Short mmCIF file of C-alpha atoms and ligand atoms in Angstrom, two decimals:
data_model
loop_
_atom_site.label_atom_id
_atom_site.label_comp_id
_atom_site.label_asym_id
_atom_site.label_seq_id
_atom_site.Cartn_x
_atom_site.Cartn_y
_atom_site.Cartn_z
CA MET A 1 119.10 26.43 66.30
CA SER A 2 120.55 25.36 69.53
CA ASP A 3 118.84 22.18 71.40
CA SER A 4 117.06 24.29 74.06
CA GLU A 5 115.61 26.75 71.34
CA HIS A 6 114.67 23.90 69.32
CA ARG A 7 112.56 22.44 72.42
CA ASN A 8 110.91 26.09 72.47
CA SER A 9 109.73 26.30 68.67
CA LEU A 10 107.17 25.37 66.66
CA THR A 11 107.84 23.09 63.51
CA ILE A 12 105.74 23.95 60.47
CA THR A 13 105.56 21.76 57.71
CA ASP A 14 103.88 23.62 54.36
CA ASN A 15 102.30 20.97 52.41
CA ARG A 16 102.11 23.01 49.01
CA THR A 17 105.86 22.94 49.22
CA GLY A 18 107.10 20.53 51.70
CA LYS A 19 109.39 22.68 52.99
CA SER A 20 109.41 22.91 56.99
CA TYR A 21 110.19 25.89 59.39
CA GLU A 22 110.99 26.18 62.58
CA LEU A 23 109.00 29.27 64.68
CA PRO A 24 110.66 30.24 67.98
CA ILE A 25 107.92 30.27 70.82
CA GLU A 26 108.17 32.71 73.01
CA ASP A 27 105.85 33.24 76.35
CA GLY A 28 103.38 30.75 74.48
CA THR A 29 103.22 32.46 71.53
CA ILE A 30 104.68 32.72 68.25
CA ARG A 31 105.06 35.86 66.33
CA SER A 32 102.89 36.57 63.22
CA MET A 33 105.42 37.77 61.38
CA ASP A 34 107.48 34.53 61.59
CA LEU A 35 104.82 33.11 59.36
CA ARG A 36 105.52 35.53 56.60
CA GLN A 37 108.63 33.74 55.70
CA ILE A 38 106.28 31.09 54.91
CA LYS A 39 105.86 30.97 50.89
CA ALA A 40 104.11 28.89 48.06
CA SER A 41 105.91 30.31 45.60
CA ASP A 42 108.52 33.22 45.09
CA GLU A 43 105.95 35.68 44.16
CA ASP A 44 103.66 34.79 47.12
CA PHE A 45 103.40 37.63 49.88
CA GLY A 46 103.74 34.78 52.98
CA LEU A 47 101.39 33.40 54.93
CA LEU A 48 99.10 35.78 57.32
CA GLY A 49 97.14 34.69 60.46
CA TYR A 50 93.25 35.24 59.75
CA ASP A 51 91.55 36.25 63.19
CA PRO A 52 88.47 38.54 63.22
CA GLY A 53 87.79 39.84 66.41
CA TYR A 54 91.40 39.12 67.67
CA LEU A 55 90.42 35.56 69.16
CA ASN A 56 93.75 34.17 69.34
CA THR A 57 95.80 37.23 68.50
CA ALA A 58 97.93 38.88 71.51
CA SER A 59 98.55 42.77 70.52
CA CYS A 60 100.63 43.45 73.28
CA LYS A 61 102.86 42.52 76.17
CA SER A 62 101.28 44.24 79.35
CA SER A 63 102.22 43.84 83.00
CA ILE A 64 98.59 45.55 84.45
CA THR A 65 95.85 43.15 84.73
CA TYR A 66 95.86 39.37 84.56
CA ILE A 67 92.74 37.39 83.87
CA ASP A 68 92.24 33.66 83.91
CA GLY A 69 88.70 33.35 82.34
CA ASP A 70 88.71 29.52 82.69
CA LYS A 71 89.05 29.99 86.62
CA GLY A 72 87.02 32.92 87.00
CA ILE A 73 90.34 34.90 88.01
CA LEU A 74 90.98 38.82 87.70
CA ARG A 75 93.77 40.87 89.46
CA TYR A 76 94.90 43.92 89.09
CA ARG A 77 99.08 44.32 89.23
CA GLY A 78 98.58 41.12 90.91
CA TYR A 79 95.98 42.14 93.34
CA PRO A 80 93.18 39.76 93.44
CA ILE A 81 90.19 42.20 92.41
CA GLU A 82 87.83 40.45 95.71
CA GLN A 83 90.41 42.28 98.00
CA LEU A 84 90.72 45.60 96.16
CA ALA A 85 86.80 45.57 95.89
CA GLU A 86 86.84 44.94 99.37
CA LYS A 87 89.81 46.82 101.03
CA SER A 88 90.83 49.54 98.42
CA THR A 89 89.37 52.73 96.91
CA PHE A 90 88.74 53.72 93.66
CA LEU A 91 91.36 56.47 93.47
CA GLU A 92 93.89 54.25 95.15
CA THR A 93 92.87 51.18 92.74
CA ALA A 94 93.58 53.78 89.70
CA TYR A 95 97.09 54.75 91.07
CA LEU A 96 98.07 50.86 91.54
CA LEU A 97 96.90 50.37 87.61
CA MET A 98 99.12 53.79 86.88
CA LYS A 99 101.93 53.06 88.79
CA GLY A 100 102.05 49.49 89.30
CA GLU A 101 101.99 49.85 93.35
CA LEU A 102 99.66 50.62 96.10
CA PRO A 103 100.67 54.33 97.37
CA ASP A 104 101.74 54.65 100.83
CA LYS A 105 99.49 57.53 102.60
CA GLU A 106 101.84 60.49 101.62
CA ARG A 107 101.36 59.44 97.76
CA LEU A 108 97.90 58.40 98.01
CA ALA A 109 97.34 62.32 99.37
CA VAL A 110 99.11 64.04 96.70
CA TRP A 111 97.57 61.96 94.18
CA THR A 112 94.16 62.68 95.46
CA TYR A 113 95.15 66.19 95.63
CA ASN A 114 96.30 66.26 92.28
CA ILE A 115 93.21 64.60 90.67
CA ARG A 116 90.76 67.02 92.82
CA TYR A 117 92.73 70.12 91.51
CA HIS A 118 91.66 69.31 87.98
CA THR A 119 87.97 68.38 88.64
CA GLU A 120 86.91 71.76 87.16
CA VAL A 121 85.96 72.40 83.43
CA HIS A 122 86.79 75.49 81.35
CA THR A 123 83.55 77.48 80.71
CA ASN A 124 83.70 77.19 77.23
CA ILE A 125 82.96 73.20 78.06
CA THR A 126 79.90 74.29 79.78
CA LYS A 127 79.00 76.54 76.64
CA PHE A 128 79.24 73.77 73.81
CA MET A 129 77.44 71.04 76.25
CA GLU A 130 74.32 73.62 75.65
CA GLY A 131 74.72 72.91 71.92
CA PHE A 132 73.67 69.20 72.32
CA ARG A 133 69.82 68.73 71.97
CA TYR A 134 67.97 68.23 75.41
CA ASP A 135 67.46 64.54 74.53
CA ALA A 136 71.09 63.97 73.47
CA HIS A 137 72.65 60.28 74.92
CA PRO A 138 74.86 61.41 77.61
CA MET A 139 77.46 58.86 76.45
CA GLY A 140 77.25 60.84 72.86
CA ILE A 141 77.81 63.92 74.76
CA LEU A 142 80.94 61.94 76.59
CA VAL A 143 82.48 60.73 73.43
CA GLY A 144 82.22 64.36 72.23
CA THR A 145 83.66 66.41 75.07
CA VAL A 146 86.13 64.25 75.92
CA GLY A 147 87.22 64.39 72.64
CA ALA A 148 87.00 68.26 72.28
CA LEU A 149 89.57 68.25 75.40
CA SER A 150 92.29 67.87 73.02
CA THR A 151 91.79 71.56 71.72
CA PHE A 152 91.86 72.75 75.29
CA TYR A 153 94.98 71.28 75.88
CA PRO A 154 97.19 71.51 72.59
CA ASP A 155 100.26 70.55 75.28
CA ALA A 156 98.92 67.08 75.43
CA LYS A 157 100.25 66.55 71.72
CA ASP A 158 103.38 66.08 73.34
CA ILE A 159 103.19 62.42 74.62
CA SER A 160 106.81 61.65 74.89
CA HIS A 161 107.32 63.86 77.94
CA GLU A 162 106.56 62.17 81.17
CA GLU A 163 105.53 64.95 82.80
CA SER A 164 103.00 66.12 80.36
CA ARG A 165 101.65 62.70 80.43
CA LYS A 166 101.09 62.89 84.21
CA LEU A 167 99.28 66.28 83.84
CA GLN A 168 96.89 64.84 81.20
CA VAL A 169 96.34 62.00 83.22
CA ARG A 170 95.37 63.91 86.13
CA ARG A 171 93.00 66.08 83.82
CA LEU A 172 91.31 63.17 82.54
CA LEU A 173 90.87 61.39 86.02
CA GLY A 174 89.39 64.60 87.33
CA LYS A 175 87.00 65.80 84.37
CA ILE A 176 85.62 63.09 83.21
CA PRO A 177 83.11 62.54 86.33
CA THR A 178 82.21 66.41 85.94
CA MET A 179 81.65 66.03 82.19
CA ALA A 180 79.79 62.91 82.95
CA ALA A 181 77.42 64.90 85.48
CA MET A 182 77.09 67.72 83.39
CA SER A 183 75.78 65.25 80.50
CA PHE A 184 73.09 64.25 82.94
CA ARG A 185 72.19 67.71 84.09
CA HIS A 186 71.99 68.71 80.76
CA SER A 187 69.44 66.17 79.71
CA LEU A 188 67.09 67.36 82.17
CA GLY A 189 67.77 70.95 82.11
CA LEU A 190 69.14 71.32 85.65
CA PRO A 191 72.00 73.96 86.17
CA TYR A 192 75.28 72.34 86.61
CA VAL A 193 77.01 71.68 89.87
CA ALA A 194 80.48 73.01 90.73
CA PRO A 195 82.90 70.01 92.17
CA ASP A 196 83.22 70.14 96.03
CA THR A 197 86.37 69.10 96.75
CA GLU A 198 85.78 68.31 100.24
CA LEU A 199 83.90 64.89 99.09
CA SER A 200 85.61 61.84 98.11
CA TYR A 201 86.10 60.98 94.55
CA THR A 202 82.56 58.92 94.20
CA GLY A 203 81.17 61.44 96.70
CA ASN A 204 81.61 64.64 94.74
CA PHE A 205 80.48 62.60 91.38
CA LEU A 206 77.12 61.76 93.10
CA SER A 207 76.88 65.48 94.49
CA MET A 208 77.62 66.70 90.84
CA MET A 209 74.54 64.64 89.95
CA PHE A 210 72.19 64.97 92.27
CA LYS A 211 72.83 67.97 94.50
CA SER A 212 69.49 69.94 94.26
CA MET A 213 68.77 72.63 96.90
CA GLU A 214 70.57 71.85 99.70
CA ARG A 215 73.52 73.98 100.81
CA TYR A 216 75.96 70.85 101.00
CA TYR A 217 75.23 67.58 99.55
CA LYS A 218 75.75 64.57 101.84
CA PRO A 219 75.98 61.33 99.86
CA ASN A 220 74.34 58.30 101.45
CA PRO A 221 77.64 56.36 102.61
CA VAL A 222 76.29 53.23 101.57
CA LEU A 223 75.47 54.11 98.10
CA GLU A 224 79.00 56.02 97.81
CA HIS A 225 80.97 52.90 98.53
CA ALA A 226 78.98 50.68 96.48
CA LEU A 227 79.47 52.96 93.38
CA ASP A 228 83.06 53.06 94.53
CA VAL A 229 83.28 49.57 94.30
CA LEU A 230 81.73 49.40 91.08
CA PHE A 231 84.01 51.70 89.90
CA ILE A 232 86.83 49.58 91.09
CA LEU A 233 85.20 46.54 89.36
CA HIS A 234 85.17 48.32 85.97
CA ALA A 235 88.76 49.85 86.18
CA ASP A 236 90.90 47.57 83.69
CA HIS A 237 90.01 44.77 81.93
CA GLU A 238 93.05 43.85 79.74
CA GLN A 239 92.55 44.16 76.19
CA ASN A 240 88.61 44.65 75.77
CA CYS A 241 87.13 46.06 72.84
CA SER A 242 87.76 49.69 74.38
CA THR A 243 91.12 49.38 75.63
CA ASN A 244 92.16 47.79 72.35
CA ALA A 245 90.43 50.93 70.70
CA VAL A 246 92.48 53.57 72.88
CA ARG A 247 95.64 51.55 71.90
CA SER A 248 94.67 51.44 68.53
CA VAL A 249 93.88 54.95 67.83
CA GLY A 250 96.86 56.00 70.56
CA SER A 251 99.25 53.93 68.41
CA SER A 252 99.17 56.73 65.99
CA ASN A 253 100.81 58.94 68.59
CA VAL A 254 97.66 61.10 69.01
CA ASP A 255 97.06 63.09 72.18
CA PRO A 256 95.27 61.13 75.06
CA TYR A 257 92.02 62.92 75.03
CA SER A 258 91.44 61.66 71.49
CA ALA A 259 92.50 58.22 72.20
CA ILE A 260 90.42 58.04 75.60
CA ALA A 261 87.47 59.51 73.43
CA ALA A 262 87.98 56.30 70.92
CA GLY A 263 87.70 54.33 73.91
CA CYS A 264 84.07 55.91 75.13
CA ALA A 265 82.97 55.30 71.75
CA ALA A 266 83.81 51.87 71.60
CA LEU A 267 82.11 51.20 75.16
CA TYR A 268 79.22 52.88 73.82
CA GLY A 269 78.18 49.67 71.96
CA PRO A 270 75.50 47.26 73.07
CA LEU A 271 77.74 44.32 73.04
CA HIS A 272 80.24 46.18 75.57
CA GLY A 273 79.37 49.24 77.90
CA GLY A 274 76.22 49.54 76.75
CA ALA A 275 75.13 46.03 77.75
CA ASN A 276 74.07 47.01 81.07
CA GLU A 277 71.70 49.39 79.49
CA ALA A 278 70.54 46.57 77.52
CA VAL A 279 69.55 44.27 80.29
CA ILE A 280 67.28 46.77 81.88
CA HIS A 281 65.68 47.06 78.65
CA MET A 282 65.71 43.26 78.36
CA LEU A 283 64.16 42.84 81.63
CA ASN A 284 61.40 45.67 81.15
CA GLU A 285 60.31 43.97 77.58
CA ILE A 286 60.01 40.32 79.40
CA GLY A 287 57.71 42.04 81.78
CA SER A 288 56.80 39.70 84.17
CA ILE A 289 58.34 36.37 85.49
CA ASP A 290 56.08 33.74 83.79
CA ARG A 291 57.08 34.91 80.68
CA ILE A 292 61.23 34.48 81.19
CA PRO A 293 60.97 30.72 79.77
CA ALA A 294 59.32 32.21 76.47
CA PHE A 295 61.90 34.65 76.40
CA ILE A 296 64.49 32.17 76.96
CA LYS A 297 63.13 29.80 74.34
CA SER A 298 63.29 32.63 71.80
CA VAL A 299 67.05 33.09 72.65
CA LYS A 300 67.94 30.02 71.83
CA GLU A 301 66.10 30.00 68.39
CA GLY A 302 68.44 32.92 67.63
CA SER A 303 65.95 35.98 68.15
CA GLY A 304 68.61 38.22 70.31
CA ARG A 305 70.81 37.44 73.03
CA LEU A 306 70.43 37.24 76.68
CA MET A 307 72.05 40.45 77.78
CA GLY A 308 74.37 40.66 80.64
CA PHE A 309 75.28 37.05 79.75
CA GLY A 310 78.55 35.65 78.25
CA HIS A 311 82.06 37.08 78.09
CA ARG A 312 84.71 36.58 75.36
CA VAL A 313 87.18 35.93 78.35
CA TYR A 314 85.21 34.36 81.02
CA LYS A 315 84.36 30.72 80.37
CA ASN A 316 83.17 30.62 84.19
CA TYR A 317 81.36 33.20 86.33
CA ASP A 318 82.96 36.47 85.88
CA PRO A 319 84.22 37.31 89.66
CA ARG A 320 82.92 41.13 88.88
CA ALA A 321 79.39 39.82 88.97
CA LYS A 322 80.03 37.79 91.75
CA ILE A 323 80.93 40.99 93.96
CA ILE A 324 77.85 43.15 92.08
CA LYS A 325 75.57 40.68 93.19
CA GLU A 326 76.44 41.22 96.68
CA ILE A 327 76.37 44.95 96.66
CA ALA A 328 73.16 44.92 95.08
CA PHE A 329 71.33 43.32 98.04
CA ARG A 330 73.42 45.89 100.49
CA VAL A 331 72.15 48.60 98.19
CA PHE A 332 68.54 47.44 98.16
CA GLU A 333 68.31 47.31 101.93
CA GLU A 334 68.98 51.36 101.35
CA THR A 335 67.07 52.19 98.62
CA GLY A 336 64.26 49.30 98.65
CA LYS A 337 64.18 46.30 96.13
CA ASN A 338 64.41 47.11 92.43
CA PRO A 339 61.45 45.53 91.01
CA LEU A 340 63.45 43.90 88.29
CA LEU A 341 65.59 41.97 90.49
CA ASP A 342 63.40 39.15 91.10
CA MET A 343 63.22 38.42 87.61
CA ALA A 344 66.85 38.77 86.95
CA LEU A 345 67.44 36.14 89.75
CA GLU A 346 64.77 34.05 88.08
CA LEU A 347 66.45 34.59 84.64
CA GLU A 348 69.89 33.75 85.83
CA ARG A 349 68.66 30.58 87.76
CA ILE A 350 66.94 29.34 84.73
CA ALA A 351 69.93 29.98 82.14
CA LEU A 352 72.46 28.60 84.17
CA GLU A 353 70.22 25.20 84.43
CA ASP A 354 69.46 25.67 81.01
CA ASP A 355 71.52 23.10 78.24
CA TYR A 356 72.30 26.01 75.89
CA PHE A 357 73.68 28.39 78.22
CA VAL A 358 76.17 25.61 80.10
CA LYS A 359 77.55 24.29 77.00
CA ARG A 360 78.57 27.75 75.69
CA LYS A 361 79.68 28.60 79.10
CA LEU A 362 77.45 31.51 79.30
CA TYR A 363 77.40 33.09 82.74
CA PRO A 364 76.35 36.51 84.23
CA ASN A 365 78.96 38.98 83.37
CA VAL A 366 79.82 42.36 85.19
CA ASP A 367 76.62 44.02 83.40
CA PHE A 368 74.07 41.75 84.49
CA TYR A 369 73.37 42.89 87.73
CA SER A 370 74.79 46.30 87.73
CA GLY A 371 72.29 48.23 86.16
CA LEU A 372 70.19 47.31 88.54
CA ILE A 373 71.91 48.88 91.26
CA TYR A 374 72.54 51.97 88.97
CA GLN A 375 68.81 52.03 88.63
CA ALA A 376 67.87 51.51 92.39
CA MET A 377 70.50 54.51 93.16
CA GLY A 378 68.68 56.77 90.91
CA PHE A 379 70.63 56.79 87.69
CA PRO A 380 68.73 56.60 84.46
CA THR A 381 69.59 53.71 82.14
CA GLU A 382 71.54 56.09 79.79
CA MET A 383 73.96 56.76 82.12
CA PHE A 384 75.14 53.40 82.83
CA PRO A 385 77.70 53.26 80.06
CA VAL A 386 78.69 56.46 81.20
CA LEU A 387 79.45 55.52 84.88
CA PHE A 388 81.52 52.40 83.40
CA ALA A 389 83.61 54.69 81.18
CA ILE A 390 84.56 56.94 84.60
CA GLY A 391 85.25 53.52 86.17
CA ARG A 392 87.47 52.62 83.04
CA THR A 393 89.28 55.80 82.49
CA PRO A 394 92.32 54.73 84.87
CA GLY A 395 92.73 51.39 83.12
CA TRP A 396 92.30 53.00 79.65
CA LEU A 397 94.94 55.45 80.70
CA ALA A 398 97.49 52.86 82.38
CA GLN A 399 97.14 51.00 79.17
CA TRP A 400 97.71 54.23 76.91
CA ILE A 401 100.77 54.85 78.90
CA GLU A 402 102.20 51.45 78.93
CA GLN A 403 101.89 51.45 75.02
CA VAL A 404 103.64 54.91 74.51
CA LYS A 405 106.49 53.34 76.88
CA ASP A 406 106.63 50.22 74.60
CA PRO A 407 109.50 50.15 72.32
CA GLU A 408 107.98 47.18 70.51
CA GLN A 409 104.51 48.78 70.00
CA LYS A 410 104.13 50.08 66.25
CA ILE A 411 101.16 51.98 64.70
CA ALA A 412 98.07 49.41 64.78
CA ARG A 413 97.47 48.14 60.94
CA PRO A 414 95.95 44.90 60.36
CA ARG A 415 96.51 43.08 57.27
CA GLN A 416 93.47 41.91 55.29
CA ILE A 417 92.46 39.29 52.70
CA TYR A 418 91.29 40.73 49.52
CA LEU A 419 88.09 39.44 48.05
CA GLY A 420 87.33 41.95 45.88
CA GLU A 421 87.37 42.80 42.03
CA GLU A 422 90.42 42.11 39.93
CA CYS A 423 91.90 45.28 38.00
CA ARG A 424 89.65 46.59 35.71
CA ASP A 425 89.20 49.61 33.22
CA PHE A 426 87.30 52.88 34.47
CA MET A 427 83.97 52.94 32.45
CA PRO A 428 82.74 56.26 31.18
CA ILE A 429 79.04 56.93 32.90
CA GLU A 430 77.44 56.81 29.70
CA ALA A 431 78.57 53.29 28.76
CA ARG A 432 77.70 51.75 32.24
CA PRO A 433 75.12 49.23 32.12
CA LYS A 434 71.57 50.68 33.75
CA LYS A 435 70.78 49.45 36.97
CA ILE A 436 67.33 48.81 37.87
CA VAL A 437 65.75 50.78 40.80
CA ASP A 438 62.70 50.19 42.55
CA GLU A 439 61.91 53.93 42.88
CA ALA A 440 58.62 53.64 45.00
CA LYS A 441 60.35 51.12 47.35
CA PHE A 442 63.72 52.75 47.78
CA GLY A 443 62.96 56.35 46.82
CA MET A 444 65.15 58.15 44.23
CA CYS A 445 68.50 58.80 46.70
CA ARG A 446 68.59 54.94 47.30
CA ILE A 447 70.22 52.48 45.01
N1 ACO B 1 72.80 35.24 74.89
C1 ACO B 1 72.84 33.88 73.78
N2 ACO B 1 73.78 33.36 73.09
C2 ACO B 1 74.94 33.85 73.46
C3 ACO B 1 75.25 35.01 74.28
C4 ACO B 1 73.91 35.32 75.15
N3 ACO B 1 74.50 36.62 75.77
N4 ACO B 1 76.65 35.43 73.99
C5 ACO B 1 76.87 34.17 73.29
N5 ACO B 1 76.22 33.28 72.75
C6 ACO B 1 76.13 32.20 72.00
C7 ACO B 1 76.43 32.49 70.60
O1 ACO B 1 75.21 32.72 70.13
C8 ACO B 1 77.29 31.57 70.13
O2 ACO B 1 76.31 30.39 69.87
P1 ACO B 1 76.79 29.46 68.60
O3 ACO B 1 78.02 29.03 68.97
O4 ACO B 1 76.02 28.45 68.43
O5 ACO B 1 76.81 30.30 67.55
C9 ACO B 1 78.08 31.22 71.27
O6 ACO B 1 77.51 31.62 72.43
C10 ACO B 1 79.53 31.94 71.20
O7 ACO B 1 79.07 33.27 71.24
P2 ACO B 1 80.16 34.28 70.30
O8 ACO B 1 79.50 35.71 70.03
O9 ACO B 1 80.78 33.78 69.60
O10 ACO B 1 81.15 34.95 71.65
P3 ACO B 1 81.92 36.32 71.63
O11 ACO B 1 82.72 35.81 72.50
O12 ACO B 1 82.39 36.64 70.52
O13 ACO B 1 81.10 37.21 72.19
C11 ACO B 1 79.97 38.71 73.97
C12 ACO B 1 80.98 37.90 73.50
C13 ACO B 1 79.95 39.88 72.96
C14 ACO B 1 80.14 39.37 75.09
C15 ACO B 1 78.67 37.70 73.65
O14 ACO B 1 78.46 36.87 74.51
C16 ACO B 1 77.12 38.59 73.68
O15 ACO B 1 76.79 39.49 73.10
N6 ACO B 1 76.88 38.96 75.27
C17 ACO B 1 75.61 39.94 75.08
C18 ACO B 1 76.18 41.24 75.68
C19 ACO B 1 76.94 41.50 76.85
O16 ACO B 1 76.38 41.03 77.98
N7 ACO B 1 77.93 42.21 76.77
C20 ACO B 1 78.70 42.70 77.72
C21 ACO B 1 80.00 41.77 77.79
S1 ACO B 1 80.85 42.22 79.17
C22 ACO B 1 81.36 43.97 78.87
O17 ACO B 1 81.90 44.38 77.77
C23 ACO B 1 81.83 44.71 79.86
#
């Protein structure tokens, strides 16, 4: 090792053997595979890192999104989220995420046209949408229908061709809002609304959601803009749970519809995209401002969490939450104040002064106020994670493309620490000891 290589390395001494190892440091990381050479004996497999939930493991190199969680910084392709939220549109931001640069006028026009062109869905999709129960959760419907798109576009399997990848990107960006709106209207038994290509991306989505008997649906410009900004704020967030799911599933070289369906499934969970829905349920359960202190006490005692608070990466105010809070007030001027707002503001005030939350650096995240806005706009709570999915789709796709093009990427396949039984011989059923089953408690079929 040269002098400069030595200065950029980590020396590890294995106290089991007394041996020392020098591991190169590159971009502030060591390669986990370099640990493998560290063995206690010749039969030893070699040292592994143990990191449930990937708290300190980088799974890829990426040039898409930068976050500094301690300083509350979020940038897409180098552009601060505050500037994009103020000056960009969702489709332009989607272009930026996908291609790395902001488009000129002509490129933006072509990009917009290409996505609009793909907003319609095959009539068979409307048919199998009808197979879902009337009360099916729209996010469950979205997971199913996005996955099913892979059967409509078998050409998508050809992930090695750039033109094919571009086509699937346009199709997904075009069709996800259409299927999202269909899932909502299905739950109400309302006829589906065809896409209106005269409207903006977000305006068209609002039309497909809420158009009634009127001949032309005109979105409220304040609400249309607010939702567009919310989509921008959700558009990417580096290696979060759903993006990791997209990359992990995508690493098997499956088509992007299957990979994005995996992202939707991950987003469905209450610890991720389901959190904004959970915030509304929580506020409804608390019921009134005077019950907030008792609720905070119960959270601190370990019964449940303060939903919409805390983040794996942000240990400071989530910059998206700041922007969303401002948007909330603008939206409420149009729609009237959401009655849950006062409770949310008071909950935030109390939590930010409370030692438990301060010590753990728990601040409102993107989901704390977004649900209140969605609710005021007329979206039912079940649609909240679906709205998140529409916003996150360009991020998932940009990350998927980056992964497909990255020669260092391999099929995702973590290791485990096996703590189970040693090798033992199969025992015929007659020879196995009887288990005592409490039939009254568990019923015959449960053991
Ligand atoms: N309310 C109360 N306590 C919390 C909360 C919360 N919302 N979040 C974390 N904590 C506490 C934990 O109990 C833990 O305390 P301890 O050290 O005494 O055990 C400590 O803070 C650290 O929590 P972890 O769960 O280890 O933090 P992690 O980084 O794994 O979790 C997460 C992050 C999942 C977002 C968590 O903060 C949470 O559950 N928040 C509520 C759900 C939520 O709002 N999710 C949306 C996230 S944003 C998004 O996905 C778009």
